[in-house]
Amino acid sequence: MFDRTTISARPSGVRAMPFALIPVPTWCDEPVELREMRAFVAVVEEGSLSGAARRLHVSQPALSQQMNGLERQLGVQLLVRGSTGVRATDAGATLLAEARAVLARYDQAVAAVTRHAGAGETLLRLGIPLELPAGLLSGPLASLAAAYPATRVQALHMSTAAQIAALRADELDVGLVREHPIGPDLDAVLVVEERLGVLLAADQAAKLAGPGGIRLDALAGLDWVGFPRSGSPTWYDEIVAILRSHGLDLGPAAPEGQELIAPVKLAAVTAGGAFALAPPDWREPIPESLTWAPLVGHPIVRRTWAAWPAAARRRDLGHLVAALEYREPE
């Protein structure tokens, strides 16, 4: 998540001075981030890690690791895990009350500061994933700037799962996500569709290419250079299903937290025995030893949606969404 606000601890009995209008708790010796507090509250309220993971749109293993790390950080057991779910220990109940108070105060502080904006500058927080098509945002953002000159856009790079969680936590105003969000609390419109091709070694491409490009099943025996499932579970599962249906072995899973940035893709494919998916207008320079080729029949189509809270009533946000909305080619 993009919010890196932390809550510092002070020794017991020492009165905490205000910091960003958020009261400072005394139960922690190390900084605890707001996202960790929100995650812990979700786990206790849902009564299970699986339910909290669905609510936060993260993977259950990642959430479990986060809770274990929080317990190690604080030096106390916070949760009792059983066959029927999880419940808070006495220490966990104390953390729950403190976390709820801190989060409520934080939300109040943000709302109070936002009200001061009035007719002045307004902030619109925009989530952006990797590999957006060239020019996708330039036109809509220029239109927004002309129509609402007082709106300042803050662009934040985040995975799809992190964007959806941030939208639900009121930490993001609009996100560009790789899967349609589920639930009545978020609205979404399609922004762009991209027919993905493959990056692979030039000598391999020369052997595999045929009329119209490379058949997906011709990539059998090569590993897919993928991204962690937790970043966009639905999109990941869609790709995996297509690859497996064509007889492909996925190879080793990407490590959690590994961003599939261009240098990672290029290095993995250059090392040999692997392929990566990429759009036709990929802006990164491709080394001579590699090549991009279309997939015959275009079996893998990547879609990007603009998602925002259904309760939002901001005109500047509506203007941007309308400018981003996908239109069929004429």
Tab-separated table of C-alpha atoms in Angstrom:
chain	number	residue	atom	x	y	z
A	1	MET	CA	0.000	0.000	0.000
A	2	PHE	CA	1.157	3.543	-0.639
A	3	ASP	CA	0.336	4.810	2.875
A	4	ARG	CA	3.581	4.607	4.819
A	5	THR	CA	2.301	6.556	7.855
A	6	THR	CA	3.617	4.951	11.027
A	7	ILE	CA	2.732	5.183	14.698
A	8	SER	CA	5.720	5.562	17.012
A	9	ALA	CA	5.820	4.281	20.573
A	10	ARG	CA	6.728	6.110	23.781
A	11	PRO	CA	7.639	4.692	27.191
A	12	SER	CA	4.742	4.152	29.560
A	13	GLY	CA	3.902	7.245	31.599
A	14	VAL	CA	5.343	9.706	29.075
A	15	ARG	CA	2.659	11.828	27.537
A	16	ALA	CA	2.673	11.536	23.731
A	17	MET	CA	2.791	14.739	21.738
A	18	PRO	CA	0.394	14.957	18.758
A	19	PHE	CA	1.825	13.802	15.442
A	20	ALA	CA	-0.250	14.412	12.332
A	21	LEU	CA	-3.280	14.609	14.665
A	22	ILE	CA	-2.936	10.887	15.449
A	23	PRO	CA	-2.606	9.843	19.119
A	24	VAL	CA	0.524	7.819	19.812
A	25	PRO	CA	-0.068	4.460	21.514
A	26	THR	CA	2.238	3.025	24.144
A	27	TRP	CA	1.990	-0.655	23.356
A	28	CYS	CA	4.615	-0.852	20.639
A	29	ASP	CA	8.390	-0.448	20.590
A	30	GLU	CA	8.618	-0.488	16.792
A	31	PRO	CA	6.685	1.518	14.174
A	32	VAL	CA	3.374	-0.098	13.229
A	33	GLU	CA	1.906	0.962	9.917
A	34	LEU	CA	-1.734	1.881	9.390
A	35	ARG	CA	-2.123	-0.916	6.862
A	36	GLU	CA	-1.024	-3.437	9.507
A	37	MET	CA	-3.608	-2.047	11.915
A	38	ARG	CA	-6.333	-2.252	9.269
A	39	ALA	CA	-5.335	-5.833	8.464
A	40	PHE	CA	-5.398	-6.889	12.130
A	41	VAL	CA	-8.808	-5.281	12.691
A	42	ALA	CA	-10.142	-7.095	9.609
A	43	VAL	CA	-8.859	-10.468	10.858
A	44	VAL	CA	-10.517	-10.076	14.264
A	45	GLU	CA	-13.775	-8.722	12.838
A	46	GLU	CA	-14.025	-11.475	10.215
A	47	GLY	CA	-13.002	-14.180	12.665
A	48	SER	CA	-10.841	-15.892	10.075
A	49	LEU	CA	-7.794	-15.236	7.952
A	50	SER	CA	-9.606	-16.359	4.804
A	51	GLY	CA	-12.489	-13.958	5.378
A	52	ALA	CA	-10.141	-11.080	6.132
A	53	ALA	CA	-8.047	-11.903	3.044
A	54	ARG	CA	-11.157	-11.682	0.865
A	55	ARG	CA	-12.164	-8.408	2.497
A	56	LEU	CA	-8.703	-6.894	1.990
A	57	HIS	CA	-8.188	-8.502	-1.437
A	58	VAL	CA	-4.876	-10.069	-0.498
A	59	SER	CA	-3.768	-13.685	-0.411
A	60	GLN	CA	-4.324	-15.643	2.791
A	61	PRO	CA	-0.656	-16.715	3.093
A	62	ALA	CA	0.476	-13.089	2.754
A	63	LEU	CA	-2.009	-11.979	5.418
A	64	SER	CA	-0.940	-14.824	7.728
A	65	GLN	CA	2.707	-13.786	7.343
A	66	GLN	CA	1.745	-10.191	8.120
A	67	MET	CA	-0.009	-11.243	11.341
A	68	ASN	CA	2.946	-13.426	12.373
A	69	GLY	CA	5.285	-10.524	11.709
A	70	LEU	CA	3.105	-8.200	13.782
A	71	GLU	CA	3.201	-10.631	16.713
A	72	ARG	CA	6.995	-10.899	16.462
A	73	GLN	CA	7.290	-7.139	16.234
A	74	LEU	CA	5.194	-6.544	19.344
A	75	GLY	CA	6.550	-9.559	21.236
A	76	VAL	CA	3.104	-10.884	22.241
A	77	GLN	CA	0.584	-13.381	20.913
A	78	LEU	CA	-2.323	-11.478	19.390
A	79	LEU	CA	-4.412	-14.261	17.863
A	80	VAL	CA	-5.455	-17.774	18.805
A	81	ARG	CA	-5.829	-19.880	15.679
A	82	GLY	CA	-8.173	-22.854	15.745
A	83	SER	CA	-10.200	-25.116	13.492
A	84	THR	CA	-13.169	-22.738	13.721
A	85	GLY	CA	-11.227	-19.597	12.944
A	86	VAL	CA	-9.212	-17.052	14.904
A	87	ARG	CA	-9.924	-14.939	17.960
A	88	ALA	CA	-8.039	-12.220	19.770
A	89	THR	CA	-6.041	-12.886	22.925
A	90	ASP	CA	-6.198	-10.380	25.792
A	91	ALA	CA	-3.262	-8.558	24.207
A	92	GLY	CA	-5.025	-8.760	20.853
A	93	ALA	CA	-8.187	-7.258	22.325
A	94	THR	CA	-6.108	-4.364	23.651
A	95	LEU	CA	-4.526	-3.867	20.229
A	96	LEU	CA	-7.953	-4.053	18.586
A	97	ALA	CA	-9.328	-1.222	20.735
A	98	GLU	CA	-6.208	0.907	20.258
A	99	ALA	CA	-6.059	0.262	16.507
A	100	ARG	CA	-9.707	1.157	16.004
A	101	ALA	CA	-9.177	4.403	17.915
A	102	VAL	CA	-6.052	5.291	15.911
A	103	LEU	CA	-7.698	4.488	12.570
A	104	ALA	CA	-10.805	6.482	13.467
A	105	ARG	CA	-8.677	9.460	14.491
A	106	TYR	CA	-6.636	9.177	11.299
A	107	ASP	CA	-9.794	9.162	9.162
A	108	GLN	CA	-11.083	12.199	11.074
A	109	ALA	CA	-7.790	14.004	10.501
A	110	VAL	CA	-7.854	13.339	6.755
A	111	ALA	CA	-11.481	14.481	6.532
A	112	ALA	CA	-10.689	17.649	8.499
A	113	VAL	CA	-7.746	18.541	6.291
A	114	THR	CA	-9.776	17.825	3.135
A	115	ARG	CA	-12.494	20.252	4.256
A	116	HIS	CA	-9.915	23.049	4.404
A	117	ALA	CA	-9.287	22.637	0.690
A	118	GLY	CA	-12.666	24.238	-0.053
A	119	ALA	CA	-12.526	25.943	-3.402
A	120	GLY	CA	-8.749	25.654	-3.480
A	121	GLU	CA	-6.630	22.706	-4.503
A	122	THR	CA	-8.258	19.273	-4.409
A	123	LEU	CA	-6.266	16.041	-4.385
A	124	LEU	CA	-7.265	13.105	-6.582
A	125	ARG	CA	-5.319	9.937	-5.769
A	126	LEU	CA	-4.855	7.693	-8.822
A	127	GLY	CA	-3.556	4.111	-8.648
A	128	ILE	CA	-1.493	2.905	-11.594
A	129	PRO	CA	-0.275	-0.647	-12.401
A	130	LEU	CA	2.749	-1.623	-14.455
A	131	GLU	CA	2.763	-1.481	-18.270
A	132	LEU	CA	0.028	0.949	-19.206
A	133	PRO	CA	-0.225	1.642	-22.953
A	134	ALA	CA	1.599	4.737	-24.135
A	135	GLY	CA	-0.679	7.754	-24.194
A	136	LEU	CA	-3.489	6.120	-22.210
A	137	LEU	CA	-3.388	8.738	-19.455
A	138	SER	CA	-2.034	11.820	-21.210
A	139	GLY	CA	-5.281	12.791	-22.968
A	140	PRO	CA	-7.659	12.165	-20.026
A	141	LEU	CA	-5.349	13.932	-17.568
A	142	ALA	CA	-4.979	16.926	-19.886
A	143	SER	CA	-8.772	17.077	-20.193
A	144	LEU	CA	-9.112	16.896	-16.406
A	145	ALA	CA	-6.578	19.684	-15.915
A	146	ALA	CA	-8.464	21.928	-18.356
A	147	ALA	CA	-11.871	21.261	-16.805
A	148	TYR	CA	-10.754	21.221	-13.149
A	149	PRO	CA	-7.568	23.267	-12.776
A	150	ALA	CA	-7.804	23.118	-8.966
A	151	THR	CA	-7.542	19.323	-8.949
A	152	ARG	CA	-4.053	17.951	-8.370
A	153	VAL	CA	-3.512	14.313	-9.362
A	154	GLN	CA	-1.282	12.150	-7.183
A	155	ALA	CA	-0.205	9.068	-9.148
A	156	LEU	CA	0.668	6.026	-7.044
A	157	HIS	CA	2.092	2.772	-8.394
A	158	MET	CA	0.234	-0.130	-6.777
A	159	SER	CA	-0.766	-3.689	-7.627
A	160	THR	CA	-4.396	-4.445	-8.425
A	161	ALA	CA	-5.018	-6.078	-5.047
A	162	ALA	CA	-3.425	-3.158	-3.211
A	163	GLN	CA	-5.476	-0.654	-5.212
A	164	ILE	CA	-8.777	-2.388	-4.453
A	165	ALA	CA	-7.938	-2.556	-0.757
A	166	ALA	CA	-6.949	1.123	-0.803
A	167	LEU	CA	-10.184	2.105	-2.542
A	168	ARG	CA	-12.174	0.340	0.147
A	169	ALA	CA	-10.085	1.974	2.883
A	170	ASP	CA	-10.628	5.471	1.398
A	171	GLU	CA	-6.910	5.720	0.669
A	172	LEU	CA	-7.386	5.980	-3.106
A	173	ASP	CA	-9.948	7.832	-5.248
A	174	VAL	CA	-9.655	5.888	-8.501
A	175	GLY	CA	-7.534	2.930	-9.557
A	176	LEU	CA	-6.534	1.322	-12.838
A	177	VAL	CA	-6.877	-2.375	-12.088
A	178	ARG	CA	-6.403	-5.611	-14.008
A	179	GLU	CA	-9.574	-7.312	-12.758
A	180	HIS	CA	-13.149	-6.112	-12.336
A	181	PRO	CA	-13.772	-5.548	-8.604
A	182	ILE	CA	-16.486	-7.657	-6.992
A	183	GLY	CA	-19.117	-6.100	-4.759
A	184	PRO	CA	-21.579	-3.199	-4.756
A	185	ASP	CA	-19.208	-0.805	-2.998
A	186	LEU	CA	-17.018	-0.237	-6.081
A	187	ASP	CA	-17.955	0.805	-9.611
A	188	ALA	CA	-15.789	0.144	-12.657
A	189	VAL	CA	-15.601	0.787	-16.393
A	190	LEU	CA	-13.391	-0.850	-18.980
A	191	VAL	CA	-10.493	1.367	-20.045
A	192	VAL	CA	-8.358	-0.661	-22.444
A	193	GLU	CA	-7.854	-4.141	-23.920
A	194	GLU	CA	-4.423	-5.396	-24.971
A	195	ARG	CA	-3.709	-8.526	-26.997
A	196	LEU	CA	-0.565	-9.867	-25.374
A	197	GLY	CA	2.271	-11.443	-27.270
A	198	VAL	CA	5.454	-13.132	-26.074
A	199	LEU	CA	9.016	-12.068	-25.369
A	200	LEU	CA	11.582	-14.799	-25.889
A	201	ALA	CA	15.077	-15.443	-27.184
A	202	ALA	CA	15.432	-14.458	-30.840
A	203	ASP	CA	16.807	-17.860	-31.889
A	204	GLN	CA	13.897	-19.640	-30.203
A	205	ALA	CA	11.392	-17.276	-31.821
A	206	ALA	CA	12.867	-18.008	-35.255
A	207	LYS	CA	12.300	-21.737	-34.716
A	208	LEU	CA	8.771	-21.407	-33.309
A	209	ALA	CA	7.297	-18.643	-35.471
A	210	GLY	CA	4.747	-19.497	-38.109
A	211	PRO	CA	2.092	-17.653	-40.107
A	212	GLY	CA	0.538	-15.022	-37.865
A	213	GLY	CA	3.040	-15.427	-35.060
A	214	ILE	CA	3.711	-18.131	-32.458
A	215	ARG	CA	1.206	-20.708	-31.288
A	216	LEU	CA	0.823	-20.777	-27.540
A	217	ASP	CA	1.263	-24.551	-27.351
A	218	ALA	CA	4.597	-24.189	-29.186
A	219	LEU	CA	5.993	-22.658	-25.992
A	220	ALA	CA	5.770	-26.005	-24.166
A	221	GLY	CA	9.010	-26.680	-22.324
A	222	LEU	CA	9.632	-23.014	-21.535
A	223	ASP	CA	8.918	-21.455	-18.140
A	224	TRP	CA	6.497	-18.565	-17.857
A	225	VAL	CA	8.030	-15.451	-16.263
A	226	GLY	CA	4.998	-14.494	-14.182
A	227	PHE	CA	4.017	-12.271	-11.292
A	228	PRO	CA	2.903	-13.220	-7.754
A	229	ARG	CA	-0.747	-14.264	-7.598
A	230	SER	CA	-1.385	-11.959	-4.634
A	231	GLY	CA	-0.909	-8.904	-6.859
A	232	SER	CA	-3.968	-9.688	-9.022
A	233	PRO	CA	-5.520	-13.085	-8.181
A	234	THR	CA	-8.278	-13.159	-10.827
A	235	TRP	CA	-6.015	-12.045	-13.673
A	236	TYR	CA	-3.308	-14.476	-12.553
A	237	ASP	CA	-5.791	-17.381	-12.468
A	238	GLU	CA	-7.062	-16.456	-15.941
A	239	ILE	CA	-3.547	-16.556	-17.406
A	240	VAL	CA	-2.691	-19.805	-15.641
A	241	ALA	CA	-5.864	-21.481	-16.893
A	242	ILE	CA	-5.099	-20.482	-20.498
A	243	LEU	CA	-1.468	-21.591	-20.299
A	244	ARG	CA	-2.337	-24.958	-18.760
A	245	SER	CA	-5.103	-25.558	-21.296
A	246	HIS	CA	-2.402	-25.314	-23.982
A	247	GLY	CA	-0.164	-27.829	-22.215
A	248	LEU	CA	2.333	-25.371	-20.762
A	249	ASP	CA	4.275	-25.936	-17.557
A	250	LEU	CA	4.308	-22.750	-15.484
A	251	GLY	CA	7.745	-23.246	-13.962
A	252	PRO	CA	8.712	-21.845	-10.543
A	253	ALA	CA	6.273	-19.402	-8.954
A	254	ALA	CA	7.324	-15.770	-8.642
A	255	PRO	CA	8.421	-14.802	-5.121
A	256	GLU	CA	5.899	-12.817	-3.088
A	257	GLY	CA	6.594	-9.111	-3.353
A	258	GLN	CA	8.461	-9.517	-6.657
A	259	GLU	CA	7.413	-6.753	-9.036
A	260	LEU	CA	7.438	-7.937	-12.647
A	261	ILE	CA	9.171	-4.805	-13.907
A	262	ALA	CA	10.769	-4.671	-17.347
A	263	PRO	CA	14.362	-5.452	-16.220
A	264	VAL	CA	13.097	-8.586	-14.436
A	265	LYS	CA	11.281	-9.779	-17.552
A	266	LEU	CA	14.209	-9.102	-19.847
A	267	ALA	CA	16.776	-10.714	-17.549
A	268	ALA	CA	14.703	-13.852	-17.027
A	269	VAL	CA	14.040	-14.327	-20.739
A	270	THR	CA	17.636	-13.534	-21.712
A	271	ALA	CA	18.861	-16.261	-19.353
A	272	GLY	CA	17.082	-18.763	-21.628
A	273	GLY	CA	14.404	-21.400	-21.230
A	274	ALA	CA	11.639	-18.904	-20.468
A	275	PHE	CA	9.111	-16.579	-22.050
A	276	ALA	CA	7.242	-13.514	-20.818
A	277	LEU	CA	3.978	-11.923	-21.878
A	278	ALA	CA	4.035	-8.337	-23.148
A	279	PRO	CA	1.780	-6.020	-25.157
A	280	PRO	CA	2.623	-5.098	-28.766
A	281	ASP	CA	3.365	-1.467	-27.892
A	282	TRP	CA	5.708	-2.332	-25.026
A	283	ARG	CA	7.731	0.825	-24.451
A	284	GLU	CA	10.857	-0.832	-23.072
A	285	PRO	CA	13.821	-1.223	-25.460
A	286	ILE	CA	14.292	-4.897	-26.318
A	287	PRO	CA	17.860	-6.249	-26.666
A	288	GLU	CA	18.854	-7.698	-30.045
A	289	SER	CA	19.083	-11.152	-28.461
A	290	LEU	CA	15.343	-11.068	-27.698
A	291	THR	CA	12.243	-10.580	-29.783
A	292	TRP	CA	8.538	-9.909	-29.343
A	293	ALA	CA	6.056	-11.940	-31.351
A	294	PRO	CA	2.248	-12.028	-31.460
A	295	LEU	CA	0.369	-15.112	-30.331
A	296	VAL	CA	-1.665	-16.830	-33.011
A	297	GLY	CA	-5.349	-16.241	-32.371
A	298	HIS	CA	-4.645	-13.743	-29.567
A	299	PRO	CA	-5.601	-16.162	-26.750
A	300	ILE	CA	-4.518	-13.823	-23.913
A	301	VAL	CA	-6.192	-10.427	-23.671
A	302	ARG	CA	-5.293	-8.117	-20.779
A	303	ARG	CA	-8.052	-5.760	-19.684
A	304	THR	CA	-7.678	-2.703	-17.481
A	305	TRP	CA	-10.597	-1.130	-15.639
A	306	ALA	CA	-10.976	2.191	-13.876
A	307	ALA	CA	-12.470	1.484	-10.433
A	308	TRP	CA	-13.751	3.942	-7.842
A	309	PRO	CA	-15.995	3.955	-4.734
A	310	ALA	CA	-19.660	3.675	-5.729
A	311	ALA	CA	-20.582	6.333	-3.164
A	312	ALA	CA	-18.226	8.933	-4.674
A	313	ARG	CA	-19.908	12.125	-5.912
A	314	ARG	CA	-16.888	14.074	-7.144
A	315	ARG	CA	-17.356	15.793	-10.482
A	316	ASP	CA	-13.631	15.835	-11.245
A	317	LEU	CA	-13.497	12.088	-10.666
A	318	GLY	CA	-16.497	11.568	-12.947
A	319	HIS	CA	-14.832	13.666	-15.636
A	320	LEU	CA	-11.649	11.592	-15.511
A	321	VAL	CA	-13.544	8.293	-15.584
A	322	ALA	CA	-15.591	9.419	-18.584
A	323	ALA	CA	-12.405	10.411	-20.404
A	324	LEU	CA	-10.804	7.045	-19.631
A	325	GLU	CA	-13.770	4.854	-20.605
A	326	TYR	CA	-13.063	2.387	-23.403
A	327	ARG	CA	-14.532	3.093	-26.819
A	328	GLU	CA	-14.771	0.523	-29.572
A	329	PRO	CA	-12.396	1.247	-32.480
A	330	GLU	CA	-14.203	2.780	-35.408
